[in-house]
Structures are given as structure tokens and as C-alpha cells.
Amino acid sequence: MREITRAQKARLGMFLTISGSMLLIMLLYITGKNVFEKRDEYFIRYEDVSVSGVEVGAQVKYHGVRVGRVDKIAIDNQEVSTIIVEISLLDGTPVKTDVKAEITALSLTGLKIIELTGGSNDAALIPPGSEIPAGASPLQAFTGRVEAVSEKLEIVLSNFIELTGGENQEKLFELINSTALVLEDFHSMFAENRGPIENTITNLELASENVLAITGSPEITRTLTNLDSVTTSINQANLAGVIKDFGETFEEARIAINHIDLTLLKGRHDLLMSLEVLRDGLESFNEFSRLISEDPSLIWRGRQGGEIDPSDKR
């Protein structure tokens, strides 16, 4: 067997020394980073809530961003139904007083993380070492809704039992029997009048076919087309101009009527004057007739002292 030379031993020792030194440096770096890294520690109290799936080292996220880890999980000595979860966050992580810590499933594997939700700009910061309020997990919310539904269902069942019990039970049975009798009478009536009902349905079908035939006839189509054309023409017409022309025509007619009224008023005055003259002439003629009837000789000899004065009355 070949013996190891001194040079080989020296190289082996140097290799082991360098490798061990590098390994030690890496361990010190990793350990020192975790040990001497400054982190903000908080704790969360979960009362009557199962933290199954949350393990030491589990992630802590804030709005989906990883900001820390779970350092410790323990049962409260004073309240055995309370679980205390200690977490550490990156130095300077802003945790507001309105932030809630909820347990959220990470995946279908059953692993869970702690999700910090909420937080507003106006809220104050929670100092490190303080408690972060626990939020309601989706399971808790679902359980609460189930409990609420169960309570309402229990109330409904109690009311139903009360409604169908005692005297109401007899009334309910009477109502069921009456309904059965009505349905039986309806069935008998339908059976007796089945023929007329079928005839009525047939007539309705024929009427529907006739209506469809009428509405699809060329005359109806032409009528609708003409109506559409008339409507289009009316829409396209200058209605404003027509209304304006009608207004002008109406104004001219009003002026003409006023002129006619003035003409009639003037003619009325002339007519009254003519009637007055005619009345005077008739009075003179009546006086002349009276004088002639009293003395006919006046026709050929006239009155003494001159002509007959129609205004002279005896």
C-alpha cells in the first residue's frame, strides 16, 4: 500500500481547514442574521378558535406581503380556551390599532398562515410587544352564519308545529279535504266539457291563423307602407313654416274683418239718414194726401196765397 506523503497530508489538512472555516462562516452568518436581526414582536390571543394548521415558522403576511413569521404557539395558563400566538415582524412594519390578525388557509394542503388585514392612515400605531386583535376567520364567519340560519330554522319549525297542532290541525285537515273536493269537481267538470273545450281551442287556433294570414296580406303591407310614407312626409315637412303662414293668414283675416265692421258701421249711419229722409217724405206725402182728401179742388187751383204748404195742418 502506498504511503501518503507529507505534501499530500499538508494539502488535505489545508483543504479541510478551508472547508471547515467556510462552513463555520456560513453558519455564523445565517445564525447571526437570525439572532442579531432586529424584529418587532407582537402576540395574538385566539379565544375558542382552533389554530390547527398554524405551525411555528408559519408566514405572517400583511395584505399579501410577507412581513414576518410565527415564533411561538402556546395555551394561556389562565384561560385554557385561549391560544396565544407570538409573531415577529420586520423592523419598522407599521401595525395600526385597527389591524386584525386572521387565520387564512395557504393552500389545499391544510397549511395556514396569519394574515394581517385592515389598517388606516388615521389610526395610531401599535407599539412592539403589544397585542394585535384577532380577527374572525372564514371558518368562524361561516359557523356564525350557520348558527344564525339554524336559529331561524328552529323558529320556523316551532311556528309550523304550533300552526299545525291542536285545533289548527283539524282546520288544516278540513282545508285539505275541501281542496281535494274542489280538485275532484274541477276534474269532473273538465271531463264533462272536454269536447267543448277542445272545440274552443281549435277555434282559437283557427282565429290565430286567420289573424296571421290577414296581417301578412299584401293589402296590410301596402297600407302600412303608405302610412309610413305619410308619417315620413309629415316629419320632413316644414311644420314651422306652415304654422307661421297660418298665423299670417289669420292676422290678415282679422284685419279684413275689422275693415268689414267699419264699413258696415259707416253704411249703417248712411242707411239711418236715408230712412230719416224717407220718413220725412212719407209724412209730407201723408199730409198732402190728407189735404187733398179734405179739399180736392186744391189739385187744380192751389191754396189761396200760393202753393200748398205740406206742413200746414188743419
mmCIF file of C-alpha atoms in Angstrom:
data_model
loop_
_atom_site.group_PDB
_atom_site.id
_atom_site.type_symbol
_atom_site.label_atom_id
_atom_site.label_comp_id
_atom_site.label_asym_id
_atom_site.label_seq_id
_atom_site.Cartn_x
_atom_site.Cartn_y
_atom_site.Cartn_z
ATOM 1 C CA MET A 1 0.000 0.000 0.000
ATOM 2 C CA ARG A 2 1.305 3.382 -0.979
ATOM 3 C CA GLU A 3 2.029 5.680 1.924
ATOM 4 C CA ILE A 4 0.657 9.242 2.000
ATOM 5 C CA THR A 5 3.383 11.740 1.599
ATOM 6 C CA ARG A 6 3.835 14.766 3.783
ATOM 7 C CA ALA A 7 2.822 17.072 0.941
ATOM 8 C CA GLN A 8 -0.470 15.232 0.446
ATOM 9 C CA LYS A 9 -1.175 15.419 4.157
ATOM 10 C CA ALA A 10 -0.490 19.131 4.075
ATOM 11 C CA ARG A 11 -2.837 19.665 1.118
ATOM 12 C CA LEU A 12 -5.550 17.547 2.795
ATOM 13 C CA GLY A 13 -5.201 19.466 6.023
ATOM 14 C CA MET A 14 -5.347 22.761 4.172
ATOM 15 C CA PHE A 15 -8.486 21.654 2.304
ATOM 16 C CA LEU A 16 -10.207 20.539 5.494
ATOM 17 C CA THR A 17 -9.224 23.745 7.252
ATOM 18 C CA ILE A 18 -10.507 25.967 4.465
ATOM 19 C CA SER A 19 -13.739 23.965 4.084
ATOM 20 C CA GLY A 20 -14.391 23.990 7.817
ATOM 21 C CA SER A 21 -13.700 27.697 8.004
ATOM 22 C CA MET A 22 -16.120 28.455 5.161
ATOM 23 C CA LEU A 23 -18.791 26.248 6.703
ATOM 24 C CA LEU A 24 -18.304 27.927 10.065
ATOM 25 C CA ILE A 25 -18.507 31.371 8.498
ATOM 26 C CA MET A 26 -21.756 30.462 6.714
ATOM 27 C CA LEU A 27 -23.278 29.076 9.905
ATOM 28 C CA LEU A 28 -22.245 32.168 11.824
ATOM 29 C CA TYR A 29 -23.668 34.409 9.100
ATOM 30 C CA ILE A 30 -27.016 32.629 8.978
ATOM 31 C CA THR A 31 -27.289 32.247 12.739
ATOM 32 C CA GLY A 32 -26.100 35.756 13.402
ATOM 33 C CA LYS A 33 -28.531 37.187 10.895
ATOM 34 C CA ASN A 34 -31.435 35.481 12.604
ATOM 35 C CA VAL A 35 -30.147 36.135 16.113
ATOM 36 C CA PHE A 36 -28.990 39.703 15.772
ATOM 37 C CA GLU A 37 -31.668 40.793 13.287
ATOM 38 C CA LYS A 38 -33.905 43.413 14.874
ATOM 39 C CA ARG A 39 -37.573 42.443 14.706
ATOM 40 C CA ASP A 40 -40.811 43.742 16.193
ATOM 41 C CA GLU A 41 -42.601 41.171 18.336
ATOM 42 C CA TYR A 42 -46.357 41.013 18.918
ATOM 43 C CA PHE A 43 -48.795 38.458 20.258
ATOM 44 C CA ILE A 44 -52.322 37.441 19.288
ATOM 45 C CA ARG A 45 -54.991 35.865 21.516
ATOM 46 C CA TYR A 46 -57.440 33.484 19.833
ATOM 47 C CA GLU A 47 -60.395 32.608 22.068
ATOM 48 C CA ASP A 48 -62.385 29.455 21.306
ATOM 49 C CA VAL A 49 -60.705 29.262 17.910
ATOM 50 C CA SER A 50 -58.761 26.298 16.557
ATOM 51 C CA VAL A 51 -55.320 27.200 15.242
ATOM 52 C CA SER A 52 -54.850 23.824 13.602
ATOM 53 C CA GLY A 53 -52.577 24.200 10.592
ATOM 54 C CA VAL A 54 -50.636 27.126 12.050
ATOM 55 C CA GLU A 55 -47.101 25.979 12.930
ATOM 56 C CA VAL A 56 -44.026 27.681 14.333
ATOM 57 C CA GLY A 57 -42.268 29.348 11.426
ATOM 58 C CA ALA A 58 -45.513 29.873 9.508
ATOM 59 C CA GLN A 59 -45.684 33.010 7.417
ATOM 60 C CA VAL A 60 -47.228 36.262 8.560
ATOM 61 C CA LYS A 61 -48.492 38.425 5.692
ATOM 62 C CA TYR A 62 -49.835 41.948 5.558
ATOM 63 C CA HIS A 63 -52.172 42.464 2.608
ATOM 64 C CA GLY A 64 -50.444 39.586 0.816
ATOM 65 C CA VAL A 65 -46.862 40.752 1.541
ATOM 66 C CA ARG A 66 -44.718 38.544 3.773
ATOM 67 C CA VAL A 67 -43.660 40.640 6.764
ATOM 68 C CA GLY A 68 -42.847 38.103 9.477
ATOM 69 C CA ARG A 69 -43.195 34.627 10.947
ATOM 70 C CA VAL A 70 -44.781 32.740 13.828
ATOM 71 C CA ASP A 71 -42.299 32.289 16.686
ATOM 72 C CA LYS A 72 -44.343 30.546 19.357
ATOM 73 C CA ILE A 73 -47.753 28.949 19.934
ATOM 74 C CA ALA A 74 -48.931 28.275 23.481
ATOM 75 C CA ILE A 75 -52.062 27.809 25.592
ATOM 76 C CA ASP A 76 -52.899 30.560 28.057
ATOM 77 C CA ASN A 77 -52.428 29.328 31.627
ATOM 78 C CA GLN A 78 -55.290 31.484 32.879
ATOM 79 C CA GLU A 79 -57.749 30.751 30.060
ATOM 80 C CA VAL A 80 -57.278 27.269 28.648
ATOM 81 C CA SER A 81 -59.677 28.043 25.775
ATOM 82 C CA THR A 82 -57.364 30.825 24.630
ATOM 83 C CA ILE A 83 -54.372 30.251 22.341
ATOM 84 C CA ILE A 84 -51.539 32.779 22.385
ATOM 85 C CA VAL A 85 -49.602 33.085 19.134
ATOM 86 C CA GLU A 86 -46.387 35.098 19.241
ATOM 87 C CA ILE A 87 -45.178 36.589 15.968
ATOM 88 C CA SER A 88 -42.212 38.676 14.909
ATOM 89 C CA LEU A 89 -42.351 41.201 12.100
ATOM 90 C CA LEU A 90 -39.692 43.016 10.136
ATOM 91 C CA ASP A 91 -38.368 46.061 11.906
ATOM 92 C CA GLY A 92 -40.483 49.119 11.168
ATOM 93 C CA THR A 93 -43.557 47.261 9.913
ATOM 94 C CA PRO A 94 -46.470 49.682 10.520
ATOM 95 C CA VAL A 95 -49.166 47.936 12.559
ATOM 96 C CA LYS A 96 -52.189 50.144 13.219
ATOM 97 C CA THR A 97 -54.726 49.819 16.016
ATOM 98 C CA ASP A 98 -57.440 48.819 13.541
ATOM 99 C CA VAL A 99 -55.436 45.899 12.126
ATOM 100 C CA LYS A 100 -56.886 42.403 12.630
ATOM 101 C CA ALA A 101 -54.982 39.101 12.611
ATOM 102 C CA GLU A 102 -56.907 36.392 10.760
ATOM 103 C CA ILE A 103 -56.014 32.743 10.209
ATOM 104 C CA THR A 104 -56.089 32.001 6.485
ATOM 105 C CA ALA A 105 -55.504 28.791 4.563
ATOM 106 C CA LEU A 106 -52.360 28.920 2.459
ATOM 107 C CA SER A 107 -53.297 26.083 0.122
ATOM 108 C CA LEU A 108 -55.280 22.869 -0.090
ATOM 109 C CA THR A 109 -52.573 21.075 1.912
ATOM 110 C CA GLY A 110 -54.036 22.359 5.178
ATOM 111 C CA LEU A 111 -51.184 24.723 5.979
ATOM 112 C CA LYS A 112 -52.344 28.064 7.320
ATOM 113 C CA ILE A 113 -50.812 31.472 7.754
ATOM 114 C CA ILE A 114 -51.680 34.584 9.701
ATOM 115 C CA GLU A 115 -52.957 37.400 7.534
ATOM 116 C CA LEU A 116 -52.974 40.967 8.870
ATOM 117 C CA THR A 117 -55.899 42.900 7.412
ATOM 118 C CA GLY A 118 -57.256 46.405 7.792
ATOM 119 C CA GLY A 119 -55.344 49.450 8.870
ATOM 120 C CA SER A 120 -55.916 53.106 8.029
ATOM 121 C CA ASN A 121 -53.677 56.142 7.830
ATOM 122 C CA ASP A 122 -55.518 57.978 10.602
ATOM 123 C CA ALA A 123 -55.199 55.145 13.150
ATOM 124 C CA ALA A 124 -52.391 55.108 15.711
ATOM 125 C CA LEU A 125 -49.505 52.609 15.634
ATOM 126 C CA ILE A 126 -49.405 49.606 17.972
ATOM 127 C CA PRO A 127 -46.060 49.588 19.798
ATOM 128 C CA PRO A 128 -43.976 46.375 19.577
ATOM 129 C CA GLY A 129 -44.729 43.902 22.359
ATOM 130 C CA SER A 130 -48.442 44.730 22.313
ATOM 131 C CA GLU A 131 -51.410 42.591 21.357
ATOM 132 C CA ILE A 132 -52.825 42.566 17.857
ATOM 133 C CA PRO A 133 -56.605 41.981 17.948
ATOM 134 C CA ALA A 134 -57.681 38.656 16.488
ATOM 135 C CA GLY A 135 -59.968 38.795 13.507
ATOM 136 C CA ALA A 136 -62.740 36.414 12.570
ATOM 137 C CA SER A 137 -61.526 33.605 10.367
ATOM 138 C CA PRO A 138 -63.580 32.495 7.356
ATOM 139 C CA LEU A 139 -64.475 29.341 9.265
ATOM 140 C CA GLN A 140 -65.762 31.424 12.169
ATOM 141 C CA ALA A 141 -67.818 33.603 9.842
ATOM 142 C CA PHE A 142 -69.259 30.522 8.160
ATOM 143 C CA THR A 143 -70.004 28.944 11.529
ATOM 144 C CA GLY A 144 -71.719 32.125 12.692
ATOM 145 C CA ARG A 145 -73.896 32.211 9.595
ATOM 146 C CA VAL A 146 -74.771 28.536 10.056
ATOM 147 C CA GLU A 147 -75.740 29.184 13.668
ATOM 148 C CA ALA A 148 -77.919 32.133 12.655
ATOM 149 C CA VAL A 149 -79.621 30.052 9.970
ATOM 150 C CA SER A 150 -80.124 27.218 12.453
ATOM 151 C CA GLU A 151 -81.781 29.555 14.939
ATOM 152 C CA LYS A 152 -84.120 30.939 12.279
ATOM 153 C CA LEU A 153 -84.903 27.427 11.053
ATOM 154 C CA GLU A 154 -85.697 26.364 14.597
ATOM 155 C CA ILE A 155 -88.097 29.304 14.960
ATOM 156 C CA VAL A 156 -89.780 28.414 11.662
ATOM 157 C CA LEU A 157 -90.183 24.784 12.704
ATOM 158 C CA SER A 158 -91.620 25.820 16.070
ATOM 159 C CA ASN A 159 -94.144 28.091 14.367
ATOM 160 C CA PHE A 160 -95.033 25.336 11.926
ATOM 161 C CA ILE A 161 -95.591 22.847 14.741
ATOM 162 C CA GLU A 162 -97.718 25.377 16.594
ATOM 163 C CA LEU A 163 -99.665 26.145 13.436
ATOM 164 C CA THR A 164 -100.394 22.507 12.645
ATOM 165 C CA GLY A 165 -101.121 21.394 16.212
ATOM 166 C CA GLY A 166 -104.321 21.295 18.284
ATOM 167 C CA GLU A 167 -107.387 22.948 16.772
ATOM 168 C CA ASN A 168 -105.408 24.189 13.804
ATOM 169 C CA GLN A 169 -104.684 20.598 12.851
ATOM 170 C CA GLU A 170 -108.401 19.880 12.390
ATOM 171 C CA LYS A 171 -108.806 23.072 10.354
ATOM 172 C CA LEU A 172 -105.821 22.094 8.259
ATOM 173 C CA PHE A 173 -107.321 18.678 7.566
ATOM 174 C CA GLU A 174 -110.648 20.309 6.648
ATOM 175 C CA LEU A 175 -108.825 22.642 4.283
ATOM 176 C CA ILE A 176 -107.042 19.699 2.673
ATOM 177 C CA ASN A 177 -110.333 17.813 2.280
ATOM 178 C CA SER A 178 -112.043 20.877 0.798
ATOM 179 C CA THR A 179 -109.182 21.344 -1.624
ATOM 180 C CA ALA A 180 -109.418 17.700 -2.647
ATOM 181 C CA LEU A 181 -113.174 18.067 -3.262
ATOM 182 C CA VAL A 182 -112.639 21.203 -5.339
ATOM 183 C CA LEU A 183 -109.993 19.460 -7.419
ATOM 184 C CA GLU A 184 -112.282 16.480 -7.888
ATOM 185 C CA ASP A 185 -115.163 18.725 -9.011
ATOM 186 C CA PHE A 186 -112.831 20.546 -11.364
ATOM 187 C CA HIS A 187 -111.655 17.254 -12.807
ATOM 188 C CA SER A 188 -115.244 16.090 -13.322
ATOM 189 C CA MET A 189 -116.231 19.388 -14.946
ATOM 190 C CA PHE A 190 -113.225 19.222 -17.232
ATOM 191 C CA ALA A 191 -114.072 15.630 -18.197
ATOM 192 C CA GLU A 192 -117.698 16.545 -18.975
ATOM 193 C CA ASN A 193 -116.769 19.618 -21.023
ATOM 194 C CA ARG A 194 -113.698 18.230 -22.669
ATOM 195 C CA GLY A 195 -115.298 18.295 -26.119
ATOM 196 C CA PRO A 196 -116.374 21.968 -25.989
ATOM 197 C CA ILE A 197 -113.010 22.924 -24.536
ATOM 198 C CA GLU A 198 -111.209 21.160 -27.380
ATOM 199 C CA ASN A 199 -113.517 22.889 -29.893
ATOM 200 C CA THR A 200 -112.755 26.246 -28.282
ATOM 201 C CA ILE A 201 -109.033 25.591 -28.505
ATOM 202 C CA THR A 202 -109.424 24.576 -32.155
ATOM 203 C CA ASN A 203 -111.400 27.760 -32.897
ATOM 204 C CA LEU A 204 -108.725 29.832 -31.201
ATOM 205 C CA GLU A 205 -106.080 28.185 -33.344
ATOM 206 C CA LEU A 206 -108.111 28.908 -36.493
ATOM 207 C CA ALA A 207 -108.635 32.510 -35.394
ATOM 208 C CA SER A 208 -104.922 32.895 -34.784
ATOM 209 C CA GLU A 209 -104.167 31.503 -38.236
ATOM 210 C CA ASN A 210 -106.680 33.912 -39.793
ATOM 211 C CA VAL A 211 -105.167 36.845 -37.946
ATOM 212 C CA LEU A 212 -101.712 35.838 -39.133
ATOM 213 C CA ALA A 213 -102.995 35.485 -42.681
ATOM 214 C CA ILE A 214 -104.640 38.918 -42.554
ATOM 215 C CA THR A 215 -101.616 40.638 -41.082
ATOM 216 C CA GLY A 216 -99.409 39.039 -43.701
ATOM 217 C CA SER A 217 -101.619 40.021 -46.662
ATOM 218 C CA PRO A 218 -100.309 42.423 -49.341
ATOM 219 C CA GLU A 219 -103.096 44.948 -48.592
ATOM 220 C CA ILE A 220 -101.993 45.305 -44.970
ATOM 221 C CA THR A 221 -98.385 45.585 -46.102
ATOM 222 C CA ARG A 222 -99.236 48.333 -48.606
ATOM 223 C CA THR A 223 -101.332 50.171 -46.026
ATOM 224 C CA LEU A 224 -98.510 50.103 -43.512
ATOM 225 C CA THR A 225 -96.066 51.227 -46.210
ATOM 226 C CA ASN A 226 -98.308 54.149 -47.177
ATOM 227 C CA LEU A 227 -98.779 55.072 -43.529
ATOM 228 C CA ASP A 228 -95.034 55.038 -43.062
ATOM 229 C CA SER A 229 -94.600 57.241 -46.137
ATOM 230 C CA VAL A 230 -97.187 59.723 -44.852
ATOM 231 C CA THR A 231 -95.527 59.793 -41.451
ATOM 232 C CA THR A 232 -92.146 60.368 -43.068
ATOM 233 C CA SER A 233 -93.552 63.187 -45.202
ATOM 234 C CA ILE A 234 -95.087 64.847 -42.154
ATOM 235 C CA ASN A 235 -91.819 64.552 -40.282
ATOM 236 C CA GLN A 236 -89.893 66.015 -43.207
ATOM 237 C CA ALA A 237 -92.378 68.855 -43.792
ATOM 238 C CA ASN A 238 -91.576 72.388 -42.669
ATOM 239 C CA LEU A 239 -94.197 72.496 -39.937
ATOM 240 C CA ALA A 240 -92.766 75.702 -38.513
ATOM 241 C CA GLY A 241 -93.207 77.488 -41.861
ATOM 242 C CA VAL A 242 -96.754 76.164 -42.250
ATOM 243 C CA ILE A 243 -97.668 77.371 -38.772
ATOM 244 C CA LYS A 244 -96.118 80.773 -39.499
ATOM 245 C CA ASP A 245 -98.080 81.101 -42.787
ATOM 246 C CA PHE A 246 -101.258 80.099 -40.996
ATOM 247 C CA GLY A 247 -100.626 82.776 -38.373
ATOM 248 C CA GLU A 248 -100.090 85.444 -41.054
ATOM 249 C CA THR A 249 -103.280 84.364 -42.850
ATOM 250 C CA PHE A 250 -105.219 84.525 -39.601
ATOM 251 C CA GLU A 251 -103.897 88.057 -38.918
ATOM 252 C CA GLU A 252 -104.899 89.218 -42.422
ATOM 253 C CA ALA A 253 -108.355 87.717 -41.930
ATOM 254 C CA ARG A 254 -108.694 89.565 -38.613
ATOM 255 C CA ILE A 255 -107.742 92.872 -40.270
ATOM 256 C CA ALA A 256 -110.244 92.245 -43.097
ATOM 257 C CA ILE A 257 -112.997 91.520 -40.576
ATOM 258 C CA ASN A 258 -112.203 94.800 -38.792
ATOM 259 C CA HIS A 259 -112.468 96.680 -42.108
ATOM 260 C CA ILE A 260 -115.782 94.988 -42.825
ATOM 261 C CA ASP A 261 -117.036 96.024 -39.379
ATOM 262 C CA LEU A 262 -116.014 99.649 -40.038
ATOM 263 C CA THR A 263 -117.687 99.572 -43.474
ATOM 264 C CA LEU A 264 -120.875 98.145 -42.011
ATOM 265 C CA LEU A 265 -120.850 100.770 -39.264
ATOM 266 C CA LYS A 266 -120.476 103.589 -41.807
ATOM 267 C CA GLY A 267 -123.151 102.103 -44.069
ATOM 268 C CA ARG A 268 -125.450 101.815 -41.082
ATOM 269 C CA HIS A 269 -125.134 105.554 -40.452
ATOM 270 C CA ASP A 270 -125.927 106.371 -44.091
ATOM 271 C CA LEU A 271 -128.855 103.964 -44.019
ATOM 272 C CA LEU A 272 -130.259 105.624 -40.917
ATOM 273 C CA MET A 273 -130.029 109.060 -42.584
ATOM 274 C CA SER A 274 -131.774 107.739 -45.704
ATOM 275 C CA LEU A 275 -134.517 106.231 -43.589
ATOM 276 C CA GLU A 276 -134.942 109.569 -41.769
ATOM 277 C CA VAL A 277 -135.304 111.428 -45.091
ATOM 278 C CA LEU A 278 -137.729 108.797 -46.340
ATOM 279 C CA ARG A 279 -139.743 109.125 -43.134
ATOM 280 C CA ASP A 280 -139.976 112.894 -43.578
ATOM 281 C CA GLY A 281 -141.057 112.435 -47.193
ATOM 282 C CA LEU A 282 -143.731 109.958 -46.154
ATOM 283 C CA GLU A 283 -145.026 112.389 -43.547
ATOM 284 C CA SER A 284 -145.217 115.146 -46.166
ATOM 285 C CA PHE A 285 -146.979 112.829 -48.570
ATOM 286 C CA ASN A 286 -149.440 111.817 -45.866
ATOM 287 C CA GLU A 287 -150.170 115.473 -45.112
ATOM 288 C CA PHE A 288 -150.639 116.167 -48.817
ATOM 289 C CA SER A 289 -152.983 113.228 -49.128
ATOM 290 C CA ARG A 290 -154.983 114.454 -46.131
ATOM 291 C CA LEU A 291 -155.356 117.929 -47.602
ATOM 292 C CA ILE A 292 -156.440 116.559 -50.987
ATOM 293 C CA SER A 293 -158.954 114.284 -49.359
ATOM 294 C CA GLU A 294 -160.428 117.250 -47.469
ATOM 295 C CA ASP A 295 -160.436 119.651 -50.434
ATOM 296 C CA PRO A 296 -159.932 118.000 -53.844
ATOM 297 C CA SER A 297 -160.171 121.397 -55.569
ATOM 298 C CA LEU A 298 -156.709 122.144 -54.334
ATOM 299 C CA ILE A 299 -155.356 119.959 -57.103
ATOM 300 C CA TRP A 300 -156.182 122.499 -59.848
ATOM 301 C CA ARG A 301 -156.455 125.798 -58.037
ATOM 302 C CA GLY A 302 -153.972 125.528 -55.259
ATOM 303 C CA ARG A 303 -154.321 127.275 -51.946
ATOM 304 C CA GLN A 304 -155.102 130.892 -51.610
ATOM 305 C CA GLY A 305 -151.986 132.847 -51.213
ATOM 306 C CA GLY A 306 -149.765 130.400 -53.039
ATOM 307 C CA GLU A 307 -148.840 126.785 -53.207
ATOM 308 C CA ILE A 308 -149.965 124.111 -50.803
ATOM 309 C CA ASP A 309 -147.780 124.031 -47.744
ATOM 310 C CA PRO A 310 -147.362 120.410 -46.793
ATOM 311 C CA SER A 311 -146.545 121.418 -43.261
ATOM 312 C CA ASP A 312 -149.846 123.296 -42.851
ATOM 313 C CA LYS A 313 -152.166 121.124 -40.815
ATOM 314 C CA ARG A 314 -155.758 121.876 -40.319
#
